[in-house]
Amino acid sequence: MKNRIVLITGSTSGIGEGCARKFASQGSDLILNGRNEAKLNELKHELEAKYGIEVLLLIFDIRDREAAVEALASLKGKWQNIDVLINNAGLVYGVDKEYQGNLDEWDIMIDTNIRALLSMTRLVTPGMVERSKGHIINIGSIAGDAAYPGGSVYCATKAAVKALSDGLRIDLVDTPLRVTNIKPGMVETNFSVVRFRGDKQKANDFYKGIQPLTGADIAETVYYAASAPAHIQIAEVLIMPTNQATGTISYKKAEV
Ligand code: NDP
Ligand code: 8X3
């Protein structure tokens, strides 16, 4: 996908960073969003030097709607012609029961995983419709297919991502635009560290005995969907480790 412009939210880690690396390696120019300015600058310089592409940084908290509006309005020239929007930024906090969880943490999950994704879609899609060209790729989750213990609110946000992806696909059916919902299972990123509120040991233990997916694995799937011929719309992809069967059933070898 040479000379395409790909905007990735939450590109400082995990799946977002994996997508940045994959699309850059295939010649796409990138608009990278994130909050960690130092990490974004490092990634920009590395990818530009390695692949001869251009990277533009949009440093803002994706939940800040005004900042999002300003950031998109600041785009000049070719950067206005976004070909692919990857709505990736997202997070989970805790494994609390729905009647015991922290309301502030719920707000952060809902604001990031649903509201911010929707704002970005609302800001970027009209230009794509005008140009009759574009692809919105949402990073949903297996968690959106069925609730699991301790995942109630996070699962609800990812069920919302499925509904928003399906709804957008319906609304764009008379256009050449495509909408894809990628639904990963277990991917070893910083995700579980955030889930366990910084407890790296707990996060590591979660993946013991199973080979989880990586951010790079998911990036391959995202790239596959984005680079499919124009008449093919990969609507949804559910992708898990081989030893995972559902959101709650996986096989983990006992440590010896
Ligand atoms: P990571 O924690 O590694 O990456 C999450 C990224 O989102 C980080 O770059 C993070 O930046 C960014 N982000 C979070 N909140 C904001 C915000 N308010 N503004 C801007 N950026 C933000 O996790 P993953 O890569 O695994 O997660 C990416 C997506 O994949 C999420 O939507 C997640 O729900 C989804 N997913 C993950 C799975 C997994 O098992 N890992 C499985 C299924 C789906 P910062 O460091 O600044 O917080
Ligand atoms: C993350 C997948 O099931 O580990 O979206 O919460 S799960």
PDB file of C-alpha atoms and ligand atoms in Angstrom:
ATOM      1  CA  MET A   1       0.000   0.000   0.000  1.00  0.00           C
ATOM      2  CA  LYS A   2       2.514   2.564  -1.219  1.00  0.00           C
ATOM      3  CA  ASN A   3       1.708   6.246  -0.773  1.00  0.00           C
ATOM      4  CA  ARG A   4      -1.462   5.555   1.214  1.00  0.00           C
ATOM      5  CA  ILE A   5      -2.151   7.613   4.304  1.00  0.00           C
ATOM      6  CA  VAL A   6      -2.990   5.591   7.370  1.00  0.00           C
ATOM      7  CA  LEU A   7      -4.128   7.155  10.657  1.00  0.00           C
ATOM      8  CA  ILE A   8      -3.628   4.957  13.709  1.00  0.00           C
ATOM      9  CA  THR A   9      -4.939   5.865  17.164  1.00  0.00           C
ATOM     10  CA  GLY A  10      -3.045   4.632  20.220  1.00  0.00           C
ATOM     11  CA  SER A  11       0.082   3.824  18.253  1.00  0.00           C
ATOM     12  CA  THR A  12       2.609   3.923  21.105  1.00  0.00           C
ATOM     13  CA  SER A  13       2.235   0.280  22.080  1.00  0.00           C
ATOM     14  CA  GLY A  14       1.006  -3.205  21.201  1.00  0.00           C
ATOM     15  CA  ILE A  15      -1.376  -3.580  18.266  1.00  0.00           C
ATOM     16  CA  GLY A  16      -1.233   0.110  17.257  1.00  0.00           C
ATOM     17  CA  GLU A  17       2.571   0.094  17.168  1.00  0.00           C
ATOM     18  CA  GLY A  18       2.470  -3.229  15.290  1.00  0.00           C
ATOM     19  CA  CYS A  19       0.180  -1.661  12.672  1.00  0.00           C
ATOM     20  CA  ALA A  20       2.487   1.363  12.362  1.00  0.00           C
ATOM     21  CA  ARG A  21       5.446  -0.943  11.690  1.00  0.00           C
ATOM     22  CA  LYS A  22       3.560  -3.130   9.198  1.00  0.00           C
ATOM     23  CA  PHE A  23       2.033  -0.288   7.131  1.00  0.00           C
ATOM     24  CA  ALA A  24       5.339   1.629   7.154  1.00  0.00           C
ATOM     25  CA  SER A  25       7.162  -1.473   5.905  1.00  0.00           C
ATOM     26  CA  GLN A  26       4.742  -1.559   2.959  1.00  0.00           C
ATOM     27  CA  GLY A  27       5.356   2.081   1.989  1.00  0.00           C
ATOM     28  CA  SER A  28       2.364   3.821   3.598  1.00  0.00           C
ATOM     29  CA  ASP A  29       2.700   7.275   5.119  1.00  0.00           C
ATOM     30  CA  LEU A  30       1.442   7.405   8.672  1.00  0.00           C
ATOM     31  CA  ILE A  31      -0.449   9.751  10.940  1.00  0.00           C
ATOM     32  CA  LEU A  32       0.258   8.467  14.415  1.00  0.00           C
ATOM     33  CA  ASN A  33      -1.825   9.419  17.419  1.00  0.00           C
ATOM     34  CA  GLY A  34      -0.850   8.838  21.016  1.00  0.00           C
ATOM     35  CA  ARG A  35      -0.151  10.485  24.354  1.00  0.00           C
ATOM     36  CA  ASN A  36       3.501   9.555  24.830  1.00  0.00           C
ATOM     37  CA  GLU A  37       5.318  12.217  22.804  1.00  0.00           C
ATOM     38  CA  ALA A  38       8.808  10.796  23.369  1.00  0.00           C
ATOM     39  CA  LYS A  39       7.760   7.307  22.240  1.00  0.00           C
ATOM     40  CA  LEU A  40       5.982   8.704  19.173  1.00  0.00           C
ATOM     41  CA  ASN A  41       9.019  10.766  18.157  1.00  0.00           C
ATOM     42  CA  GLU A  42      11.263   7.739  18.523  1.00  0.00           C
ATOM     43  CA  LEU A  43       8.907   5.622  16.390  1.00  0.00           C
ATOM     44  CA  LYS A  44       8.597   8.372  13.760  1.00  0.00           C
ATOM     45  CA  HIS A  45      12.359   8.688  13.344  1.00  0.00           C
ATOM     46  CA  GLU A  46      12.889   4.938  13.280  1.00  0.00           C
ATOM     47  CA  LEU A  47      10.194   4.266  10.650  1.00  0.00           C
ATOM     48  CA  GLU A  48      11.130   7.229   8.436  1.00  0.00           C
ATOM     49  CA  ALA A  49      14.795   6.207   8.431  1.00  0.00           C
ATOM     50  CA  LYS A  50      14.078   2.507   7.882  1.00  0.00           C
ATOM     51  CA  TYR A  51      11.361   2.696   5.230  1.00  0.00           C
ATOM     52  CA  GLY A  52      11.698   6.162   3.646  1.00  0.00           C
ATOM     53  CA  ILE A  53       8.103   7.016   4.455  1.00  0.00           C
ATOM     54  CA  GLU A  54       6.685  10.128   6.133  1.00  0.00           C
ATOM     55  CA  VAL A  55       5.183  10.149   9.597  1.00  0.00           C
ATOM     56  CA  LEU A  56       3.046  12.941  11.039  1.00  0.00           C
ATOM     57  CA  LEU A  57       2.344  12.961  14.754  1.00  0.00           C
ATOM     58  CA  LEU A  58      -0.949  13.976  16.352  1.00  0.00           C
ATOM     59  CA  ILE A  59      -0.263  14.011  20.063  1.00  0.00           C
ATOM     60  CA  PHE A  60      -3.475  14.162  22.048  1.00  0.00           C
ATOM     61  CA  ASP A  61      -5.606  12.180  24.438  1.00  0.00           C
ATOM     62  CA  ILE A  62      -8.138  10.507  22.194  1.00  0.00           C
ATOM     63  CA  ARG A  63     -10.912  11.216  24.758  1.00  0.00           C
ATOM     64  CA  ASP A  64     -10.436  14.966  24.314  1.00  0.00           C
ATOM     65  CA  ARG A  65     -12.942  15.770  21.583  1.00  0.00           C
ATOM     66  CA  GLU A  66     -11.799  19.381  21.128  1.00  0.00           C
ATOM     67  CA  ALA A  67      -8.209  18.226  20.728  1.00  0.00           C
ATOM     68  CA  ALA A  68      -9.342  15.669  18.150  1.00  0.00           C
ATOM     69  CA  VAL A  69     -11.229  18.314  16.166  1.00  0.00           C
ATOM     70  CA  GLU A  70      -8.209  20.648  16.284  1.00  0.00           C
ATOM     71  CA  ALA A  71      -5.777  17.893  15.330  1.00  0.00           C
ATOM     72  CA  LEU A  72      -7.809  16.845  12.301  1.00  0.00           C
ATOM     73  CA  ALA A  73      -8.324  20.487  11.274  1.00  0.00           C
ATOM     74  CA  SER A  74      -4.553  21.047  11.436  1.00  0.00           C
ATOM     75  CA  LEU A  75      -3.898  18.554   8.644  1.00  0.00           C
ATOM     76  CA  LYS A  76      -2.625  20.219   5.480  1.00  0.00           C
ATOM     77  CA  GLY A  77      -2.185  19.091   1.873  1.00  0.00           C
ATOM     78  CA  LYS A  78      -1.878  15.358   1.298  1.00  0.00           C
ATOM     79  CA  TRP A  79      -2.385  14.587   4.982  1.00  0.00           C
ATOM     80  CA  GLN A  80      -6.049  15.491   4.623  1.00  0.00           C
ATOM     81  CA  ASN A  81      -6.557  12.507   2.329  1.00  0.00           C
ATOM     82  CA  ILE A  82      -6.669   9.742   4.905  1.00  0.00           C
ATOM     83  CA  ASP A  83      -7.076   6.365   3.191  1.00  0.00           C
ATOM     84  CA  VAL A  84      -7.279   4.130   6.256  1.00  0.00           C
ATOM     85  CA  LEU A  85      -8.415   4.979   9.781  1.00  0.00           C
ATOM     86  CA  ILE A  86      -7.412   2.384  12.363  1.00  0.00           C
ATOM     87  CA  ASN A  87      -9.431   2.995  15.519  1.00  0.00           C
ATOM     88  CA  ASN A  88      -7.152   1.096  17.861  1.00  0.00           C
ATOM     89  CA  ALA A  89      -6.715   3.086  21.108  1.00  0.00           C
ATOM     90  CA  GLY A  90      -8.479   1.235  23.884  1.00  0.00           C
ATOM     91  CA  LEU A  91      -8.102  -0.273  27.305  1.00  0.00           C
ATOM     92  CA  VAL A  92      -9.547  -2.321  30.116  1.00  0.00           C
ATOM     93  CA  TYR A  93      -9.325  -1.735  33.848  1.00  0.00           C
ATOM     94  CA  GLY A  94      -9.761  -4.449  36.419  1.00  0.00           C
ATOM     95  CA  VAL A  95     -11.615  -7.718  36.677  1.00  0.00           C
ATOM     96  CA  ASP A  96     -14.290  -6.460  39.043  1.00  0.00           C
ATOM     97  CA  LYS A  97     -17.846  -7.663  39.182  1.00  0.00           C
ATOM     98  CA  GLU A  98     -20.367  -5.262  37.655  1.00  0.00           C
ATOM     99  CA  TYR A  99     -21.883  -4.516  41.061  1.00  0.00           C
ATOM    100  CA  GLN A 100     -18.476  -3.785  42.603  1.00  0.00           C
ATOM    101  CA  GLY A 101     -16.485  -1.960  39.892  1.00  0.00           C
ATOM    102  CA  ASN A 102     -15.022   1.540  39.949  1.00  0.00           C
ATOM    103  CA  LEU A 103     -17.255   4.059  38.192  1.00  0.00           C
ATOM    104  CA  ASP A 104     -14.353   6.347  37.224  1.00  0.00           C
ATOM    105  CA  GLU A 105     -12.544   3.440  35.552  1.00  0.00           C
ATOM    106  CA  TRP A 106     -15.750   2.550  33.708  1.00  0.00           C
ATOM    107  CA  ASP A 107     -15.994   6.130  32.434  1.00  0.00           C
ATOM    108  CA  ILE A 108     -12.436   5.951  31.086  1.00  0.00           C
ATOM    109  CA  MET A 109     -13.165   2.687  29.269  1.00  0.00           C
ATOM    110  CA  ILE A 110     -16.428   3.986  27.811  1.00  0.00           C
ATOM    111  CA  ASP A 111     -14.899   7.340  26.830  1.00  0.00           C
ATOM    112  CA  THR A 112     -11.883   5.713  25.151  1.00  0.00           C
ATOM    113  CA  ASN A 113     -13.299   2.546  23.627  1.00  0.00           C
ATOM    114  CA  ILE A 114     -16.639   3.965  22.450  1.00  0.00           C
ATOM    115  CA  ARG A 115     -16.916   7.759  22.484  1.00  0.00           C
ATOM    116  CA  ALA A 116     -13.415   8.498  21.158  1.00  0.00           C
ATOM    117  CA  LEU A 117     -13.680   5.832  18.461  1.00  0.00           C
ATOM    118  CA  LEU A 118     -16.979   7.360  17.394  1.00  0.00           C
ATOM    119  CA  SER A 119     -15.553  10.913  17.362  1.00  0.00           C
ATOM    120  CA  MET A 120     -12.630   9.854  15.170  1.00  0.00           C
ATOM    121  CA  THR A 121     -14.981   8.031  12.803  1.00  0.00           C
ATOM    122  CA  ARG A 122     -17.259  11.077  12.633  1.00  0.00           C
ATOM    123  CA  LEU A 123     -14.304  13.390  11.946  1.00  0.00           C
ATOM    124  CA  VAL A 124     -12.527  11.290   9.322  1.00  0.00           C
ATOM    125  CA  THR A 125     -15.289   9.496   7.389  1.00  0.00           C
ATOM    126  CA  PRO A 126     -16.936  12.513   5.646  1.00  0.00           C
ATOM    127  CA  GLY A 127     -13.673  13.247   3.771  1.00  0.00           C
ATOM    128  CA  MET A 128     -13.493   9.618   2.696  1.00  0.00           C
ATOM    129  CA  VAL A 129     -17.079   9.770   1.425  1.00  0.00           C
ATOM    130  CA  GLU A 130     -16.257  12.969  -0.496  1.00  0.00           C
ATOM    131  CA  ARG A 131     -13.223  11.306  -2.099  1.00  0.00           C
ATOM    132  CA  SER A 132     -15.133   8.022  -2.652  1.00  0.00           C
ATOM    133  CA  LYS A 133     -12.212   6.196  -1.062  1.00  0.00           C
ATOM    134  CA  GLY A 134     -11.455   4.941   2.398  1.00  0.00           C
ATOM    135  CA  HIS A 135     -11.429   2.178   4.945  1.00  0.00           C
ATOM    136  CA  ILE A 136     -12.337   2.334   8.620  1.00  0.00           C
ATOM    137  CA  ILE A 137     -10.811  -0.488  10.648  1.00  0.00           C
ATOM    138  CA  ASN A 138     -11.993  -0.828  14.223  1.00  0.00           C
ATOM    139  CA  ILE A 139     -10.114  -2.927  16.749  1.00  0.00           C
ATOM    140  CA  GLY A 140     -12.959  -4.688  18.517  1.00  0.00           C
ATOM    141  CA  SER A 141     -12.469  -7.848  20.526  1.00  0.00           C
ATOM    142  CA  ILE A 142     -13.621 -11.378  21.170  1.00  0.00           C
ATOM    143  CA  ALA A 143     -14.888  -9.706  24.356  1.00  0.00           C
ATOM    144  CA  GLY A 144     -17.593  -8.035  22.271  1.00  0.00           C
ATOM    145  CA  ASP A 145     -19.095 -11.388  21.278  1.00  0.00           C
ATOM    146  CA  ALA A 146     -19.994 -12.549  24.791  1.00  0.00           C
ATOM    147  CA  ALA A 147     -19.505 -11.248  28.310  1.00  0.00           C
ATOM    148  CA  TYR A 148     -17.031 -13.051  30.564  1.00  0.00           C
ATOM    149  CA  PRO A 149     -16.519 -12.978  34.343  1.00  0.00           C
ATOM    150  CA  GLY A 150     -14.997  -9.693  35.484  1.00  0.00           C
ATOM    151  CA  GLY A 151     -15.234  -8.194  31.992  1.00  0.00           C
ATOM    152  CA  SER A 152     -18.736  -6.791  32.001  1.00  0.00           C
ATOM    153  CA  VAL A 153     -18.073  -3.146  31.134  1.00  0.00           C
ATOM    154  CA  TYR A 154     -15.105  -3.810  28.825  1.00  0.00           C
ATOM    155  CA  CYS A 155     -17.157  -6.460  26.996  1.00  0.00           C
ATOM    156  CA  ALA A 156     -19.998  -3.949  26.644  1.00  0.00           C
ATOM    157  CA  THR A 157     -17.637  -1.411  25.069  1.00  0.00           C
ATOM    158  CA  LYS A 158     -16.436  -3.969  22.525  1.00  0.00           C
ATOM    159  CA  ALA A 159     -20.038  -5.067  21.810  1.00  0.00           C
ATOM    160  CA  ALA A 160     -20.611  -1.375  21.064  1.00  0.00           C
ATOM    161  CA  VAL A 161     -17.639  -1.410  18.663  1.00  0.00           C
ATOM    162  CA  LYS A 162     -19.314  -4.304  16.824  1.00  0.00           C
ATOM    163  CA  ALA A 163     -22.643  -2.450  16.610  1.00  0.00           C
ATOM    164  CA  LEU A 164     -20.935   0.766  15.483  1.00  0.00           C
ATOM    165  CA  SER A 165     -18.934  -1.120  12.833  1.00  0.00           C
ATOM    166  CA  ASP A 166     -22.054  -2.886  11.544  1.00  0.00           C
ATOM    167  CA  GLY A 167     -24.055   0.357  11.577  1.00  0.00           C
ATOM    168  CA  LEU A 168     -21.358   2.282   9.711  1.00  0.00           C
ATOM    169  CA  ARG A 169     -21.090  -0.507   7.119  1.00  0.00           C
ATOM    170  CA  ILE A 170     -24.848  -0.217   6.551  1.00  0.00           C
ATOM    171  CA  ASP A 171     -24.658   3.576   6.288  1.00  0.00           C
ATOM    172  CA  LEU A 172     -21.828   3.341   3.729  1.00  0.00           C
ATOM    173  CA  VAL A 173     -23.310   0.518   1.656  1.00  0.00           C
ATOM    174  CA  ASP A 174     -23.890   2.820  -1.357  1.00  0.00           C
ATOM    175  CA  THR A 175     -20.252   3.994  -1.356  1.00  0.00           C
ATOM    176  CA  PRO A 176     -16.876   2.363  -2.176  1.00  0.00           C
ATOM    177  CA  LEU A 177     -15.838   2.710   1.490  1.00  0.00           C
ATOM    178  CA  ARG A 178     -15.158  -0.381   3.601  1.00  0.00           C
ATOM    179  CA  VAL A 179     -15.589  -1.086   7.313  1.00  0.00           C
ATOM    180  CA  THR A 180     -13.789  -3.851   9.173  1.00  0.00           C
ATOM    181  CA  ASN A 181     -14.071  -5.025  12.770  1.00  0.00           C
ATOM    182  CA  ILE A 182     -10.999  -6.967  13.883  1.00  0.00           C
ATOM    183  CA  LYS A 183     -11.774  -9.035  16.988  1.00  0.00           C
ATOM    184  CA  PRO A 184      -8.639 -10.398  18.682  1.00  0.00           C
ATOM    185  CA  GLY A 185      -8.532 -12.884  21.523  1.00  0.00           C
ATOM    186  CA  MET A 186      -5.457 -13.035  23.763  1.00  0.00           C
ATOM    187  CA  VAL A 187      -2.702 -10.703  22.540  1.00  0.00           C
ATOM    188  CA  GLU A 188       0.338 -10.108  24.748  1.00  0.00           C
ATOM    189  CA  THR A 189       0.794  -6.334  24.854  1.00  0.00           C
ATOM    190  CA  ASN A 190       0.639  -3.754  27.615  1.00  0.00           C
ATOM    191  CA  PHE A 191      -3.128  -4.427  27.724  1.00  0.00           C
ATOM    192  CA  SER A 192      -3.024  -6.840  30.674  1.00  0.00           C
ATOM    193  CA  VAL A 193      -0.577  -4.650  32.610  1.00  0.00           C
ATOM    194  CA  VAL A 194      -3.192  -1.892  32.379  1.00  0.00           C
ATOM    195  CA  ARG A 195      -5.970  -4.380  33.237  1.00  0.00           C
ATOM    196  CA  PHE A 196      -4.125  -5.419  36.405  1.00  0.00           C
ATOM    197  CA  ARG A 197      -3.429  -1.764  37.237  1.00  0.00           C
ATOM    198  CA  GLY A 198       0.336  -1.969  36.687  1.00  0.00           C
ATOM    199  CA  ASP A 199       0.933  -5.426  38.226  1.00  0.00           C
ATOM    200  CA  LYS A 200       3.349  -6.909  35.648  1.00  0.00           C
ATOM    201  CA  GLN A 201       3.577 -10.247  37.465  1.00  0.00           C
ATOM    202  CA  LYS A 202      -0.192 -10.769  37.224  1.00  0.00           C
ATOM    203  CA  ALA A 203      -0.101  -9.737  33.565  1.00  0.00           C
ATOM    204  CA  ASN A 204       2.728 -12.213  32.810  1.00  0.00           C
ATOM    205  CA  ASP A 205       0.946 -14.986  34.702  1.00  0.00           C
ATOM    206  CA  PHE A 206      -2.138 -14.509  32.513  1.00  0.00           C
ATOM    207  CA  TYR A 207      -0.174 -15.711  29.452  1.00  0.00           C
ATOM    208  CA  LYS A 208       1.687 -18.576  31.176  1.00  0.00           C
ATOM    209  CA  GLY A 209       1.277 -21.957  29.473  1.00  0.00           C
ATOM    210  CA  ILE A 210      -0.142 -20.583  26.221  1.00  0.00           C
ATOM    211  CA  GLN A 211       1.411 -18.893  23.209  1.00  0.00           C
ATOM    212  CA  PRO A 212      -0.556 -15.661  22.904  1.00  0.00           C
ATOM    213  CA  LEU A 213      -0.789 -13.548  19.766  1.00  0.00           C
ATOM    214  CA  THR A 214       1.413 -10.476  19.362  1.00  0.00           C
ATOM    215  CA  GLY A 215       0.678  -6.962  18.173  1.00  0.00           C
ATOM    216  CA  ALA A 216       2.512  -7.890  14.967  1.00  0.00           C
ATOM    217  CA  ASP A 217       0.162 -10.865  14.396  1.00  0.00           C
ATOM    218  CA  ILE A 218      -2.871  -8.590  14.582  1.00  0.00           C
ATOM    219  CA  ALA A 219      -1.147  -6.020  12.355  1.00  0.00           C
ATOM    220  CA  GLU A 220      -0.786  -8.708   9.648  1.00  0.00           C
ATOM    221  CA  THR A 221      -4.554  -9.259   9.750  1.00  0.00           C
ATOM    222  CA  VAL A 222      -5.303  -5.542   9.711  1.00  0.00           C
ATOM    223  CA  TYR A 223      -2.991  -5.150   6.706  1.00  0.00           C
ATOM    224  CA  TYR A 224      -4.625  -8.116   4.958  1.00  0.00           C
ATOM    225  CA  ALA A 225      -8.038  -6.449   5.300  1.00  0.00           C
ATOM    226  CA  ALA A 226      -6.726  -3.048   4.196  1.00  0.00           C
ATOM    227  CA  SER A 227      -4.883  -4.387   1.163  1.00  0.00           C
ATOM    228  CA  ALA A 228      -7.649  -6.671  -0.141  1.00  0.00           C
ATOM    229  CA  PRO A 229      -8.883  -5.801  -3.655  1.00  0.00           C
ATOM    230  CA  ALA A 230     -11.370  -2.900  -3.666  1.00  0.00           C
ATOM    231  CA  HIS A 231     -14.402  -5.135  -4.263  1.00  0.00           C
ATOM    232  CA  ILE A 232     -13.689  -7.229  -1.159  1.00  0.00           C
ATOM    233  CA  GLN A 233     -14.868  -6.032   2.248  1.00  0.00           C
ATOM    234  CA  ILE A 234     -13.512  -8.053   5.144  1.00  0.00           C
ATOM    235  CA  ALA A 235     -16.365  -7.260   7.512  1.00  0.00           C
ATOM    236  CA  GLU A 236     -15.133  -9.070  10.627  1.00  0.00           C
ATOM    237  CA  VAL A 237     -12.193 -11.168  11.692  1.00  0.00           C
ATOM    238  CA  LEU A 238     -12.144 -13.191  14.930  1.00  0.00           C
ATOM    239  CA  ILE A 239      -8.514 -14.116  15.600  1.00  0.00           C
ATOM    240  CA  MET A 240      -7.211 -16.087  18.584  1.00  0.00           C
ATOM    241  CA  PRO A 241      -4.246 -18.175  19.675  1.00  0.00           C
ATOM    242  CA  THR A 242      -4.592 -21.793  18.564  1.00  0.00           C
ATOM    243  CA  ASN A 243      -5.106 -22.887  22.174  1.00  0.00           C
ATOM    244  CA  GLN A 244      -7.935 -20.419  22.755  1.00  0.00           C
ATOM    245  CA  ALA A 245     -11.476 -21.397  21.752  1.00  0.00           C
ATOM    246  CA  THR A 246     -13.712 -18.671  23.213  1.00  0.00           C
ATOM    247  CA  GLY A 247     -13.379 -15.631  25.448  1.00  0.00           C
ATOM    248  CA  THR A 248     -13.473 -17.965  28.460  1.00  0.00           C
ATOM    249  CA  ILE A 249     -12.064 -21.275  27.199  1.00  0.00           C
ATOM    250  CA  SER A 250      -8.370 -21.714  26.560  1.00  0.00           C
ATOM    251  CA  TYR A 251      -5.843 -24.476  27.154  1.00  0.00           C
ATOM    252  CA  LYS A 252      -2.799 -23.558  29.205  1.00  0.00           C
ATOM    253  CA  LYS A 253      -0.043 -26.142  29.735  1.00  0.00           C
ATOM    254  CA  ALA A 254       0.867 -26.576  33.386  1.00  0.00           C
ATOM    255  CA  GLU A 255       4.321 -25.170  34.230  1.00  0.00           C
ATOM    256  CA  VAL A 256       6.809 -27.948  35.153  1.00  0.00           C
TER     257      VAL A 256
HETATM  258  P1  NDP B   1      -1.722  -1.623  24.711  1.00  0.00           P
HETATM  259  O1  NDP B   1      -2.017  -1.224  26.112  1.00  0.00           O
HETATM  260  O2  NDP B   1      -0.415  -2.212  24.412  1.00  0.00           O
HETATM  261  O3  NDP B   1      -1.956  -0.391  23.719  1.00  0.00           O
HETATM  262  C1  NDP B   1      -3.046   0.481  23.873  1.00  0.00           C
HETATM  263  C2  NDP B   1      -2.726   1.760  23.146  1.00  0.00           C
HETATM  264  O4  NDP B   1      -3.867   2.643  23.249  1.00  0.00           O
HETATM  265  C3  NDP B   1      -1.532   2.487  23.766  1.00  0.00           C
HETATM  266  O5  NDP B   1      -0.785   3.103  22.748  1.00  0.00           O
HETATM  267  C4  NDP B   1      -2.215   3.519  24.640  1.00  0.00           C
HETATM  268  O6  NDP B   1      -1.430   4.655  24.920  1.00  0.00           O
HETATM  269  C5  NDP B   1      -3.379   3.894  23.740  1.00  0.00           C
HETATM  270  N1  NDP B   1      -4.380   4.656  24.452  1.00  0.00           N
HETATM  271  C6  NDP B   1      -5.126   4.269  25.506  1.00  0.00           C
HETATM  272  N2  NDP B   1      -5.888   5.291  25.924  1.00  0.00           N
HETATM  273  C7  NDP B   1      -5.602   6.341  25.113  1.00  0.00           C
HETATM  274  C8  NDP B   1      -6.048   7.674  25.046  1.00  0.00           C
HETATM  275  N3  NDP B   1      -6.973   8.148  25.895  1.00  0.00           N
HETATM  276  N4  NDP B   1      -5.542   8.496  24.093  1.00  0.00           N
HETATM  277  C9  NDP B   1      -4.623   8.037  23.211  1.00  0.00           C
HETATM  278  N5  NDP B   1      -4.144   6.786  23.239  1.00  0.00           N
HETATM  279  C10 NDP B   1      -4.639   5.950  24.183  1.00  0.00           C
HETATM  280  O7  NDP B   1      -2.886  -2.634  24.327  1.00  0.00           O
HETATM  281  P2  NDP B   1      -3.277  -3.330  22.932  1.00  0.00           P
HETATM  282  O8  NDP B   1      -2.353  -2.973  21.867  1.00  0.00           O
HETATM  283  O9  NDP B   1      -3.514  -4.747  23.213  1.00  0.00           O
HETATM  284  O10 NDP B   1      -4.704  -2.642  22.681  1.00  0.00           O
HETATM  285  C11 NDP B   1      -5.057  -2.044  21.451  1.00  0.00           C
HETATM  286  C12 NDP B   1      -6.516  -2.330  21.166  1.00  0.00           C
HETATM  287  O11 NDP B   1      -6.694  -3.743  21.037  1.00  0.00           O
HETATM  288  C13 NDP B   1      -7.479  -1.906  22.278  1.00  0.00           C
HETATM  289  O12 NDP B   1      -8.623  -1.315  21.683  1.00  0.00           O
HETATM  290  C14 NDP B   1      -7.844  -3.214  22.961  1.00  0.00           C
HETATM  291  O13 NDP B   1      -9.110  -3.162  23.562  1.00  0.00           O
HETATM  292  C15 NDP B   1      -7.818  -4.147  21.772  1.00  0.00           C
HETATM  293  N6  NDP B   1      -7.691  -5.564  22.087  1.00  0.00           N
HETATM  294  C16 NDP B   1      -6.600  -6.036  22.793  1.00  0.00           C
HETATM  295  C17 NDP B   1      -6.508  -7.391  23.071  1.00  0.00           C
HETATM  296  C18 NDP B   1      -5.396  -7.971  23.877  1.00  0.00           C
HETATM  297  O14 NDP B   1      -5.526  -9.112  24.343  1.00  0.00           O
HETATM  298  N7  NDP B   1      -4.277  -7.276  24.056  1.00  0.00           N
HETATM  299  C19 NDP B   1      -7.499  -8.322  22.559  1.00  0.00           C
HETATM  300  C20 NDP B   1      -8.600  -7.713  21.854  1.00  0.00           C
HETATM  301  C21 NDP B   1      -8.652  -6.397  21.608  1.00  0.00           C
HETATM  302  P3  NDP B   1      -0.913   4.969  26.408  1.00  0.00           P
HETATM  303  O15 NDP B   1       0.329   4.138  26.579  1.00  0.00           O
HETATM  304  O16 NDP B   1      -0.665   6.440  26.389  1.00  0.00           O
HETATM  305  O17 NDP B   1      -1.988   4.556  27.359  1.00  0.00           O
HETATM  306  C1  8X3 B   2      -9.166  -8.366  24.991  1.00  0.00           C
HETATM  307  C2  8X3 B   2      -9.530  -9.779  24.903  1.00  0.00           C
HETATM  308  O1  8X3 B   2     -10.735 -11.501  26.213  1.00  0.00           O
HETATM  309  O2  8X3 B   2      -8.482 -10.919  26.927  1.00  0.00           O
HETATM  310  O3  8X3 B   2     -10.052  -7.605  24.240  1.00  0.00           O
HETATM  311  O4  8X3 B   2     -10.317  -9.439  27.346  1.00  0.00           O
HETATM  312  S1  8X3 B   2      -9.806 -10.422  26.424  1.00  0.00           S
END
